[in-house]
Coordinates of C-alpha atoms and ligand atoms in Angstrom, one line a residue:
M1 CA -53.1 -22.8 -76.4
T2 CA -56.1 -20.8 -75.2
A3 CA -56.3 -18.0 -72.8
H4 CA -58.7 -18.5 -70.2
T5 CA -60.6 -15.9 -68.1
I6 CA -61.2 -17.4 -64.7
S7 CA -63.7 -15.9 -62.3
T8 CA -62.3 -15.1 -58.8
K9 CA -63.1 -13.1 -55.7
P10 CA -60.8 -10.8 -53.7
I11 CA -58.6 -12.5 -51.2
D12 CA -57.9 -10.8 -47.8
G13 CA -54.6 -10.0 -46.7
Q14 CA -52.8 -9.3 -50.1
K15 CA -51.3 -6.2 -48.8
A16 CA -47.5 -5.9 -49.5
G17 CA -45.2 -5.1 -46.5
T18 CA -41.7 -3.8 -46.4
S19 CA -40.6 -5.7 -49.4
G20 CA -43.5 -7.2 -51.4
L21 CA -46.1 -9.8 -50.3
R22 CA -44.8 -12.4 -48.0
K23 CA -46.9 -15.3 -46.8
Q24 CA -46.5 -18.8 -45.5
T25 CA -45.7 -20.9 -48.5
R26 CA -49.0 -22.9 -48.0
V27 CA -50.9 -19.8 -48.0
F28 CA -49.4 -18.7 -51.5
M29 CA -50.3 -22.1 -52.6
T30 CA -54.1 -22.0 -51.9
P31 CA -56.1 -21.9 -55.0
H32 CA -56.2 -18.5 -56.8
F33 CA -53.8 -16.9 -54.2
L34 CA -50.9 -16.5 -56.4
E35 CA -53.1 -15.9 -59.6
N36 CA -55.2 -13.2 -57.9
Y37 CA -52.0 -11.2 -56.8
V38 CA -50.2 -11.6 -60.1
Q39 CA -53.3 -10.2 -62.0
S40 CA -53.6 -7.5 -59.3
I41 CA -49.9 -6.4 -60.3
L42 CA -50.6 -6.5 -64.0
N43 CA -53.8 -4.5 -63.7
G44 CA -52.0 -2.1 -61.0
I45 CA -49.2 -1.3 -63.5
G46 CA -51.9 -0.6 -66.3
G47 CA -51.8 -3.9 -67.9
A48 CA -49.2 -6.1 -69.6
K49 CA -50.0 -5.7 -73.3
G50 CA -46.8 -5.4 -75.3
K51 CA -44.7 -5.2 -72.0
A52 CA -41.4 -7.2 -71.4
F53 CA -40.6 -8.6 -67.8
V54 CA -37.9 -10.1 -66.0
V55 CA -38.8 -13.3 -63.7
G56 CA -36.7 -15.2 -61.4
G57 CA -36.4 -16.2 -57.8
D58 CA -34.2 -17.4 -55.0
G59 CA -34.9 -21.1 -55.7
R60 CA -37.0 -21.6 -52.6
Y61 CA -39.8 -24.2 -52.5
F62 CA -42.7 -23.3 -54.9
N63 CA -40.3 -21.0 -56.9
D64 CA -40.4 -23.1 -60.0
Q65 CA -44.3 -23.6 -60.0
A66 CA -45.0 -20.1 -59.3
I67 CA -42.7 -18.9 -62.1
Q68 CA -44.9 -21.1 -64.6
V69 CA -48.0 -19.4 -63.4
I70 CA -46.7 -16.0 -63.9
L71 CA -45.3 -17.0 -67.4
R72 CA -48.9 -18.3 -68.5
M73 CA -50.6 -15.3 -67.0
A74 CA -48.2 -12.7 -68.5
A75 CA -48.8 -14.4 -72.0
A76 CA -52.6 -14.5 -71.6
N77 CA -52.4 -10.9 -70.5
G78 CA -50.5 -9.9 -73.9
A79 CA -46.9 -9.6 -72.6
S80 CA -44.4 -9.5 -75.6
E81 CA -41.5 -11.1 -73.6
V82 CA -40.3 -12.7 -70.4
I83 CA -36.7 -13.1 -69.6
V84 CA -36.2 -15.9 -67.1
G85 CA -33.0 -16.9 -65.1
Q86 CA -32.0 -20.4 -66.0
N87 CA -34.1 -23.0 -63.7
G88 CA -36.0 -19.9 -62.5
I89 CA -33.0 -18.6 -60.5
L90 CA -32.3 -15.0 -60.1
S91 CA -30.8 -13.2 -57.1
T92 CA -32.7 -9.9 -56.4
P93 CA -29.7 -7.7 -57.4
A94 CA -29.2 -9.8 -60.6
A95 CA -32.9 -9.4 -61.5
S96 CA -32.7 -5.7 -60.7
N97 CA -29.7 -5.3 -63.0
L98 CA -31.5 -7.4 -65.9
I99 CA -34.5 -5.2 -65.6
R100 CA -32.2 -2.2 -66.4
I101 CA -29.7 -3.4 -68.9
R102 CA -32.4 -5.2 -71.0
K103 CA -34.7 -2.1 -70.6
T104 CA -37.8 -4.3 -69.6
D105 CA -41.0 -2.7 -68.2
G106 CA -40.5 -4.4 -64.8
G107 CA -39.7 -7.7 -63.1
F108 CA -41.2 -10.3 -60.8
I109 CA -38.9 -11.3 -58.0
L110 CA -39.8 -14.6 -56.2
S111 CA -38.5 -14.5 -52.6
A112 CA -39.0 -14.0 -49.0
S113 CA -35.4 -12.8 -48.7
H114 CA -34.0 -14.2 -45.3
N115 CA -37.2 -15.8 -44.2
P116 CA -36.7 -19.7 -44.2
G117 CA -37.9 -21.6 -47.2
G118 CA -40.1 -24.8 -47.7
I119 CA -43.6 -25.9 -47.7
D120 CA -43.9 -25.1 -44.0
A121 CA -42.0 -21.8 -44.3
D122 CA -42.4 -18.6 -46.1
F123 CA -42.8 -17.5 -49.9
G124 CA -42.9 -14.0 -51.3
L125 CA -43.5 -12.0 -54.6
K126 CA -42.3 -8.6 -55.2
Y127 CA -42.8 -6.6 -58.3
N128 CA -39.9 -4.2 -59.5
M129 CA -40.3 -1.3 -61.8
S130 CA -38.5 -0.3 -65.0
N131 CA -35.7 1.4 -63.0
G132 CA -34.9 -2.0 -61.5
G133 CA -36.3 -1.0 -58.1
P134 CA -39.3 -2.1 -55.8
A135 CA -42.5 -0.7 -56.7
T136 CA -43.1 2.9 -55.4
E137 CA -45.7 3.4 -52.7
T138 CA -48.0 4.7 -55.1
V139 CA -48.0 1.6 -57.4
T140 CA -47.9 -0.5 -54.4
Q141 CA -51.0 1.1 -53.4
A142 CA -52.7 0.7 -56.8
I143 CA -51.8 -3.0 -56.7
F144 CA -53.3 -3.4 -53.4
E145 CA -56.7 -1.9 -54.5
Q146 CA -56.7 -4.3 -57.3
T147 CA -56.6 -7.1 -54.9
T148 CA -59.7 -5.8 -53.0
S149 CA -61.9 -5.7 -56.1
L150 CA -60.5 -8.3 -58.4
T151 CA -63.2 -10.4 -60.3
E152 CA -61.3 -12.3 -62.7
Y153 CA -57.8 -13.3 -64.0
Q154 CA -56.4 -14.3 -67.3
I155 CA -54.2 -17.6 -67.8
L156 CA -53.0 -19.5 -70.7
D157 CA -53.8 -23.2 -70.9
A158 CA -50.3 -24.6 -71.7
Q159 CA -47.7 -27.1 -70.9
D160 CA -44.7 -25.8 -68.5
V161 CA -41.9 -24.1 -70.2
D162 CA -38.6 -25.7 -70.1
L163 CA -36.3 -23.4 -68.0
S164 CA -33.5 -25.6 -67.9
T165 CA -32.3 -24.7 -71.5
L166 CA -30.7 -21.4 -72.4
G167 CA -32.3 -19.7 -75.4
E168 CA -35.6 -18.7 -76.7
T169 CA -39.1 -20.3 -76.9
M170 CA -42.7 -19.1 -77.5
L171 CA -45.5 -19.4 -75.1
G172 CA -48.5 -18.4 -77.3
D173 CA -47.6 -15.1 -78.8
M174 CA -45.0 -14.3 -75.9
K175 CA -41.3 -14.9 -76.3
V176 CA -39.6 -16.6 -73.4
T177 CA -35.8 -16.0 -73.1
V178 CA -33.9 -18.2 -70.7
I179 CA -30.6 -16.5 -69.8
D180 CA -27.5 -17.5 -67.5
P181 CA -28.4 -15.9 -64.4
V182 CA -24.9 -15.0 -63.4
A183 CA -23.1 -13.7 -66.6
D184 CA -24.5 -10.2 -66.7
Y185 CA -24.1 -9.6 -63.0
A186 CA -20.6 -10.9 -62.9
K187 CA -19.7 -8.5 -65.8
M188 CA -21.1 -5.5 -64.0
M189 CA -19.1 -6.4 -60.9
G190 CA -15.9 -6.4 -62.9
E191 CA -16.6 -2.9 -64.2
L192 CA -17.2 -1.5 -60.7
F193 CA -14.3 -3.1 -58.8
D194 CA -10.6 -3.4 -59.1
F195 CA -10.5 -7.1 -60.1
E196 CA -6.7 -6.9 -60.7
A197 CA -6.1 -5.7 -57.1
I198 CA -8.4 -8.4 -55.7
R199 CA -6.7 -11.1 -57.7
A200 CA -3.4 -10.0 -56.5
L201 CA -4.6 -10.2 -53.1
F202 CA -5.8 -13.8 -53.2
L203 CA -2.5 -14.6 -54.9
S204 CA -0.6 -13.5 -52.1
G205 CA -2.2 -15.9 -49.9
F206 CA -5.2 -13.9 -48.4
R207 CA -7.9 -16.3 -47.2
M208 CA -11.5 -15.8 -47.2
A209 CA -14.6 -17.7 -46.3
F210 CA -17.9 -16.9 -48.0
D211 CA -21.0 -18.6 -46.6
A212 CA -23.8 -18.6 -49.2
M213 CA -26.1 -20.2 -46.6
H214 CA -27.6 -22.8 -49.0
A215 CA -29.1 -19.8 -50.8
V216 CA -29.1 -18.1 -54.3
T217 CA -25.8 -16.5 -54.1
G218 CA -23.9 -19.7 -54.2
P219 CA -23.5 -19.6 -58.1
Y220 CA -22.8 -16.1 -58.2
A221 CA -20.1 -16.2 -55.4
T222 CA -18.5 -19.4 -56.8
T223 CA -18.2 -17.8 -60.5
I224 CA -16.8 -14.5 -59.2
L225 CA -14.7 -15.4 -56.2
E226 CA -13.4 -18.7 -57.1
G227 CA -13.6 -18.4 -60.9
V228 CA -12.9 -14.7 -62.0
L229 CA -10.8 -13.7 -58.8
G230 CA -8.8 -16.9 -58.4
A231 CA -9.9 -17.6 -54.6
P232 CA -9.0 -21.1 -53.5
K233 CA -11.7 -23.7 -54.1
G234 CA -13.7 -24.3 -50.9
T235 CA -13.7 -20.4 -50.3
V236 CA -17.5 -20.6 -50.9
L237 CA -19.3 -22.7 -48.1
N238 CA -23.0 -24.1 -48.6
G239 CA -22.7 -22.9 -52.2
I240 CA -25.5 -25.0 -53.7
P241 CA -28.9 -23.5 -53.4
S242 CA -31.4 -25.8 -52.0
P243 CA -35.4 -25.3 -51.7
D244 CA -35.3 -25.1 -47.9
F245 CA -31.7 -23.6 -47.7
G246 CA -30.5 -26.7 -46.0
G247 CA -33.1 -26.3 -43.4
G248 CA -31.6 -23.2 -42.1
H249 CA -32.5 -19.5 -41.8
P250 CA -30.7 -17.7 -44.5
D251 CA -30.2 -14.4 -42.8
P252 CA -26.6 -13.1 -42.6
N253 CA -26.1 -12.1 -39.0
P254 CA -23.8 -13.6 -36.2
I255 CA -27.0 -15.5 -35.1
W256 CA -28.0 -17.4 -38.1
A257 CA -24.6 -17.3 -39.6
H258 CA -22.9 -19.0 -36.5
E259 CA -21.1 -21.5 -38.8
L260 CA -19.2 -18.6 -40.3
M261 CA -18.8 -16.8 -37.0
G262 CA -17.2 -20.0 -35.6
I263 CA -14.7 -20.1 -38.3
M264 CA -13.8 -16.5 -38.0
T265 CA -13.3 -16.6 -34.2
G266 CA -11.7 -20.0 -34.4
H267 CA -8.0 -20.7 -34.3
D268 CA -6.3 -20.2 -38.0
A269 CA -9.2 -18.0 -38.8
P270 CA -9.1 -16.7 -42.4
D271 CA -8.4 -13.0 -43.0
F272 CA -12.0 -12.2 -44.2
G273 CA -15.4 -13.6 -43.8
A274 CA -18.6 -12.9 -45.6
A275 CA -22.3 -14.1 -46.0
S276 CA -25.4 -13.4 -47.9
D277 CA -29.1 -14.1 -47.6
G278 CA -31.9 -16.1 -49.4
D279 CA -32.0 -13.9 -52.3
G280 CA -28.6 -12.4 -52.3
D281 CA -29.3 -8.7 -51.5
R282 CA -28.0 -8.9 -47.9
N283 CA -24.4 -9.2 -46.8
M284 CA -22.6 -9.7 -43.5
I285 CA -18.9 -8.6 -43.1
V286 CA -16.6 -10.1 -40.7
G287 CA -12.8 -9.8 -40.4
R288 CA -10.6 -12.2 -38.3
G289 CA -12.2 -11.9 -34.8
A290 CA -13.9 -8.7 -35.9
Y291 CA -17.5 -8.6 -36.9
V292 CA -18.6 -5.4 -38.7
T293 CA -22.1 -4.2 -38.1
P294 CA -24.0 -3.2 -41.1
S295 CA -24.3 0.3 -40.0
D296 CA -20.4 0.6 -39.5
S297 CA -19.9 -1.2 -42.9
L298 CA -21.9 1.5 -44.6
A299 CA -19.9 4.2 -42.9
V300 CA -16.4 2.4 -43.9
I301 CA -17.7 2.1 -47.3
A302 CA -18.8 5.6 -47.6
A303 CA -15.2 6.8 -46.4
H304 CA -13.3 4.4 -48.8
A305 CA -15.6 4.1 -51.9
H306 CA -13.2 6.1 -54.0
L307 CA -10.8 3.2 -54.1
A308 CA -13.1 1.3 -56.2
P309 CA -12.8 2.4 -60.0
G310 CA -16.7 2.5 -60.4
Y311 CA -16.7 5.2 -57.6
R312 CA -13.4 7.0 -58.3
N313 CA -15.1 10.4 -58.5
G314 CA -16.4 10.3 -54.9
L315 CA -20.0 10.0 -53.7
S316 CA -22.8 12.3 -54.6
G317 CA -24.6 11.6 -51.5
V318 CA -25.4 8.9 -49.1
A319 CA -28.7 7.6 -47.7
R320 CA -29.7 5.4 -44.7
S321 CA -32.9 4.2 -43.2
M322 CA -34.0 6.0 -40.1
P323 CA -33.1 3.1 -37.7
T324 CA -29.7 2.6 -39.3
S325 CA -27.0 4.2 -36.9
G326 CA -25.7 7.7 -37.7
A327 CA -22.1 6.4 -38.3
V328 CA -22.5 7.1 -42.0
D329 CA -23.8 10.6 -41.1
R330 CA -20.3 11.5 -39.5
V331 CA -18.4 10.4 -42.7
A332 CA -20.9 12.5 -45.0
K333 CA -20.3 15.6 -42.9
A334 CA -16.6 15.2 -42.9
K335 CA -16.8 14.7 -46.7
G336 CA -19.3 17.6 -47.1
I337 CA -21.9 15.5 -48.9
P338 CA -25.6 15.1 -48.2
C339 CA -27.0 12.3 -46.0
Y340 CA -30.6 11.4 -46.3
E341 CA -32.7 9.6 -43.6
T342 CA -35.4 7.5 -45.1
P343 CA -38.1 5.0 -43.8
T344 CA -37.0 1.4 -43.7
G345 CA -37.2 -0.6 -47.0
W346 CA -35.1 -0.3 -50.0
K347 CA -38.1 1.2 -52.0
F348 CA -37.4 4.5 -50.3
F349 CA -33.8 4.9 -51.9
G350 CA -35.0 4.6 -55.5
T351 CA -36.0 8.2 -56.2
L352 CA -32.6 9.5 -54.5
L353 CA -30.6 7.0 -56.7
D354 CA -32.5 7.9 -59.7
A355 CA -32.2 11.7 -59.2
G356 CA -28.4 11.3 -58.4
K357 CA -28.9 12.6 -55.0
A358 CA -27.2 9.8 -53.4
N359 CA -25.1 6.9 -55.0
L360 CA -24.6 5.0 -51.7
C361 CA -27.0 3.7 -49.4
G362 CA -27.8 1.1 -46.5
E363 CA -29.7 -0.3 -43.8
E364 CA -29.0 -1.6 -40.5
S365 CA -30.5 -5.0 -41.4
A366 CA -27.5 -6.0 -43.6
G367 CA -28.5 -4.2 -46.8
T368 CA -25.9 -2.1 -48.6
G369 CA -25.9 -0.9 -52.2
S370 CA -25.3 1.8 -54.7
D371 CA -26.8 3.3 -57.9
H372 CA -25.4 0.4 -60.1
I373 CA -28.8 -1.2 -59.5
R374 CA -32.0 -0.4 -57.4
E375 CA -31.9 -3.1 -55.0
K376 CA -29.4 -3.7 -52.1
D377 CA -26.7 -6.2 -53.2
G378 CA -24.9 -8.7 -50.9
L379 CA -22.0 -9.5 -53.2
W380 CA -21.5 -6.0 -54.3
A381 CA -20.8 -5.1 -50.5
V382 CA -18.6 -8.1 -50.2
L383 CA -16.4 -7.1 -53.2
M384 CA -16.1 -3.5 -52.2
W385 CA -14.7 -4.6 -49.0
L386 CA -12.2 -6.8 -50.9
N387 CA -11.4 -3.9 -53.1
I388 CA -10.9 -1.7 -50.0
I389 CA -8.7 -4.3 -48.2
A390 CA -6.7 -4.9 -51.3
T391 CA -6.0 -1.3 -52.2
S392 CA -5.7 0.0 -48.7
G393 CA -3.6 -3.0 -47.4
H394 CA -5.3 -2.9 -44.1
S395 CA -7.1 -5.7 -42.3
V396 CA -10.9 -5.4 -41.4
A397 CA -9.7 -5.0 -37.7
A398 CA -7.3 -2.1 -38.7
L399 CA -9.8 -0.4 -40.9
M400 CA -12.3 -0.5 -38.2
D401 CA -9.9 0.6 -35.4
S402 CA -8.8 3.7 -37.6
H403 CA -12.5 4.4 -38.6
W404 CA -13.7 4.7 -34.9
R405 CA -10.6 6.9 -33.9
T406 CA -11.3 9.2 -36.8
Y407 CA -15.2 9.5 -36.8
G408 CA -16.1 8.1 -33.2
R409 CA -18.0 4.8 -32.6
N410 CA -21.5 4.4 -33.0
Y411 CA -22.3 1.4 -30.6
Y412 CA -25.4 -0.1 -32.0
S413 CA -27.7 -3.3 -31.4
R414 CA -31.2 -4.3 -32.3
H415 CA -33.3 -6.4 -30.2
D416 CA -36.1 -8.4 -31.9
Y417 CA -39.0 -9.9 -30.2
E418 CA -40.7 -12.2 -32.6
A419 CA -44.1 -13.7 -33.0
V420 CA -45.5 -11.5 -30.4
D421 CA -49.2 -11.4 -30.0
S422 CA -50.4 -8.8 -32.5
A423 CA -52.7 -6.8 -30.0
A424 CA -50.0 -6.8 -27.4
A425 CA -47.4 -5.3 -29.9
H426 CA -49.8 -2.6 -31.2
G427 CA -50.7 -1.9 -27.6
L428 CA -47.0 -1.2 -27.0
M429 CA -46.6 1.1 -29.9
D430 CA -49.7 2.9 -28.7
H431 CA -48.5 3.4 -25.4
L432 CA -45.5 4.9 -26.7
R433 CA -47.2 7.2 -29.0
A434 CA -49.2 8.4 -26.2
Q435 CA -46.1 9.4 -24.3
L436 CA -44.5 11.3 -27.2
A437 CA -45.9 14.8 -26.4
S438 CA -44.6 14.8 -22.8
L439 CA -41.3 13.1 -23.2
R440 CA -38.9 15.9 -23.6
G441 CA -36.8 16.7 -20.5
H442 CA -37.8 13.4 -18.8
H443 CA -35.2 11.2 -17.2
V444 CA -35.5 7.6 -18.0
A445 CA -33.0 5.1 -16.5
G446 CA -30.5 7.8 -15.8
L447 CA -30.8 9.4 -19.4
T448 CA -32.5 12.7 -20.2
V449 CA -34.8 12.7 -23.3
T450 CA -34.1 15.6 -25.7
E451 CA -36.6 14.8 -28.4
A452 CA -39.3 12.1 -29.1
D453 CA -41.4 11.8 -32.2
E454 CA -42.9 9.2 -34.6
F455 CA -40.9 9.3 -37.8
A456 CA -42.4 10.5 -41.1
Y457 CA -40.9 11.2 -44.4
R458 CA -41.3 13.5 -47.3
D459 CA -39.4 12.3 -50.2
P460 CA -37.3 15.2 -51.5
V461 CA -37.7 14.2 -55.2
D462 CA -41.2 13.1 -55.6
D463 CA -42.8 14.8 -52.6
S464 CA -44.7 11.8 -51.4
Y465 CA -45.3 11.7 -47.9
T466 CA -45.0 8.5 -45.6
E467 CA -46.2 8.4 -41.8
A468 CA -45.8 6.0 -38.8
Q469 CA -42.3 4.8 -39.6
G470 CA -41.2 4.2 -36.2
I471 CA -41.0 6.0 -32.8
R472 CA -37.8 7.4 -31.9
V473 CA -36.6 8.7 -28.7
M474 CA -33.3 10.8 -28.4
F475 CA -31.2 11.3 -25.3
T476 CA -28.5 13.8 -24.3
G477 CA -25.1 12.7 -25.7
G478 CA -26.3 11.4 -28.9
A479 CA -28.1 8.2 -27.7
R480 CA -31.1 6.9 -29.2
V481 CA -33.7 4.2 -29.2
V482 CA -36.2 3.5 -31.9
F483 CA -39.2 1.2 -31.9
R484 CA -41.0 -0.2 -34.8
L485 CA -43.2 -3.2 -35.9
S486 CA -41.6 -5.2 -38.8
G487 CA -43.4 -5.2 -42.2
T488 CA -41.8 -8.5 -43.3
G489 CA -43.0 -11.2 -40.6
T490 CA -45.7 -13.7 -41.4
Q491 CA -46.6 -14.7 -37.9
G492 CA -47.9 -12.4 -35.2
A493 CA -46.0 -9.2 -34.8
T494 CA -42.2 -8.6 -34.5
I495 CA -41.2 -5.7 -32.4
R496 CA -37.9 -4.2 -33.2
V497 CA -35.8 -2.1 -30.7
Y498 CA -32.9 -0.3 -32.3
L499 CA -30.4 1.0 -29.7
E500 CA -27.6 3.5 -30.2
R501 CA -25.0 5.5 -28.5
V502 CA -22.0 7.6 -29.8
E503 CA -18.7 7.3 -28.2
T504 CA -15.9 9.5 -29.2
D505 CA -13.3 8.8 -26.1
P506 CA -10.4 6.9 -27.6
N507 CA -10.0 4.8 -24.6
L508 CA -13.8 3.7 -24.8
L509 CA -13.9 2.4 -28.4
G510 CA -13.4 -1.3 -27.5
L511 CA -16.5 -2.0 -25.2
K512 CA -19.0 -4.8 -25.9
P513 CA -22.0 -3.2 -27.6
E514 CA -24.3 -4.7 -24.9
D515 CA -22.2 -3.0 -22.2
A516 CA -21.8 0.2 -24.0
L517 CA -25.5 0.3 -24.5
S518 CA -26.7 -0.8 -21.1
D519 CA -28.3 2.4 -20.1
V520 CA -30.2 2.7 -23.4
I521 CA -31.4 -0.8 -23.2
A522 CA -32.8 -0.1 -19.7
A523 CA -34.4 3.2 -21.0
A524 CA -36.2 1.3 -23.8
Q525 CA -37.5 -1.2 -21.4
E526 CA -38.8 1.4 -19.1
L527 CA -40.6 3.5 -21.8
A528 CA -42.0 0.6 -23.6
Q529 CA -42.9 -1.8 -20.7
I530 CA -41.6 -4.5 -23.1
T531 CA -41.7 -7.4 -20.4
T532 CA -45.0 -6.5 -18.9
R533 CA -46.7 -6.0 -22.2
T534 CA -45.3 -8.9 -24.2
G535 CA -44.5 -11.4 -21.5
R536 CA -40.9 -11.7 -22.7
D537 CA -38.0 -11.2 -20.6
A538 CA -35.4 -11.2 -23.3
P539 CA -35.4 -10.6 -27.0
D540 CA -35.6 -13.6 -29.5
V541 CA -32.7 -12.4 -31.6
I542 CA -29.9 -9.7 -30.9
T543 CA -28.0 -8.4 -33.8
Ligands
G1P601 C1 -36.7 -6.0 -42.7 C2 -35.5 -5.0 -42.4 C3 -35.6 -3.8 -43.4 C4 -35.5 -4.5 -44.7 C5 -36.5 -5.4 -45.1 C6 -36.3 -6.2 -46.5 O1 -37.9 -5.3 -42.6 O2 -35.7 -4.5 -41.3 O3 -34.5 -3.0 -43.3 O4 -35.6 -3.4 -45.7 O5 -36.5 -6.3 -44.0 O6 -35.2 -6.9 -46.5 P1 -38.9 -5.3 -41.3 O7 -39.1 -6.8 -41.1 O8 -38.0 -4.6 -40.3 O9 -40.0 -4.4 -41.9
ZN602 ZN1 -32.9 -10.5 -49.0

């Protein structure tokens, strides 16, 4: 086996977005594209010599081939060991956990999360650091700089490593350890949650449907829910991962998880429904006829986390991304714990979790998690809800009802305009930005603007500063609209419009979100001239 140095040239567009580098699969498959990016990562982190890494992905098309390239390049760059999930499979939370418990220097996670998979869909690669979390802004920037000046990469000339058999092999001078992707993760969940109580719940006849959406959570959910916790066989739906996620869109929200929504609103619906995304870090929670928004889920978990053994001592603080609703803020206030507001993307929670300033965090985009790892964690959220239901004895609907009565209800909705012409999308944001200074006191669609700004964040732990993280307009009475451009799309631009209004009148807690938010929706349209500027008269996706 010989290590080769291959000459290359920088490739445009290798700039990571909200969560690593995401591109169309065919782009990732073009000559040198993957190799350039992997070498840029290795250079950006100060080289691979003597380092150990975790590698695994969500099993989407090109996962297996890309892993072999990463292994050969890690070996040629002098890495000492790579730990790989069997058949190249690792959910994002399981990878984060492995980096932490095996104390590796970092890890490569291959996934485009909830984006569809396949040769004509999307692929992605993300580097996580030794704390198990996504590369910080500083490291991300160092990697990007490498991509713009790279002249060569190192790769070993070798056969593919057999990733189907557990155990250790050598690739040149580097050890490759193939491990069971589920075991360590399942063990950790057993330490955090009251598995006895959840087992008793299933024994009592409690019924659940978990939609793995043909994605990576299938094996994890089957082992934990049906195996360890004794839920009946068939509880996990679409549990076998496939390279194109069964042709679906593995994003756990009422739009893409419509099969599960149909079950949960149908006659004889189970007590509890849940779903996870392509790489297993997102979650959807739904009771019988009762969908729980991710922002509300975060708030309910904040209110009840002490029921789970791993959180018995309460929370040190909570954190949410800026566009996430303020529901969790109200719980934090009542409990007298801090609540941090960060830019979108899990990478901004890492410093807070490492410093112990917060041990629960979440995003409106179906991401919830804690300091057990440094990624959001889909199954963790599902098990937390099961723990809360089992120990409180309340249904999802009852928990939501009492939550809103106690804290008020943050009506919330996100409108996405996808694959919009990039210039039009940036024009819309520029137009909003230009109005910011003069908006205060203005009346828009019957609402009065109290404040308007572009969100910027100074990290309270490492003092790093991040600008241009979304435009927010606040109105009297606690209503708010936020506009931002997605950082994970691979085609054109996606405009996200986040709408919110707080209601504390006990008689008005049961409205449909789109009705409760109608004036905020009208204000957003008027402020941003969405239809005129994008040519769209309705959002593509409402969640
Ligand atoms: C989206 C979500 C964001 C999440 C990210 C990665 O990013 O909005 O909350 O962290 O995916 O899962 P966006 O496309 O909005 O940049
Ligand atoms: Zn994901």
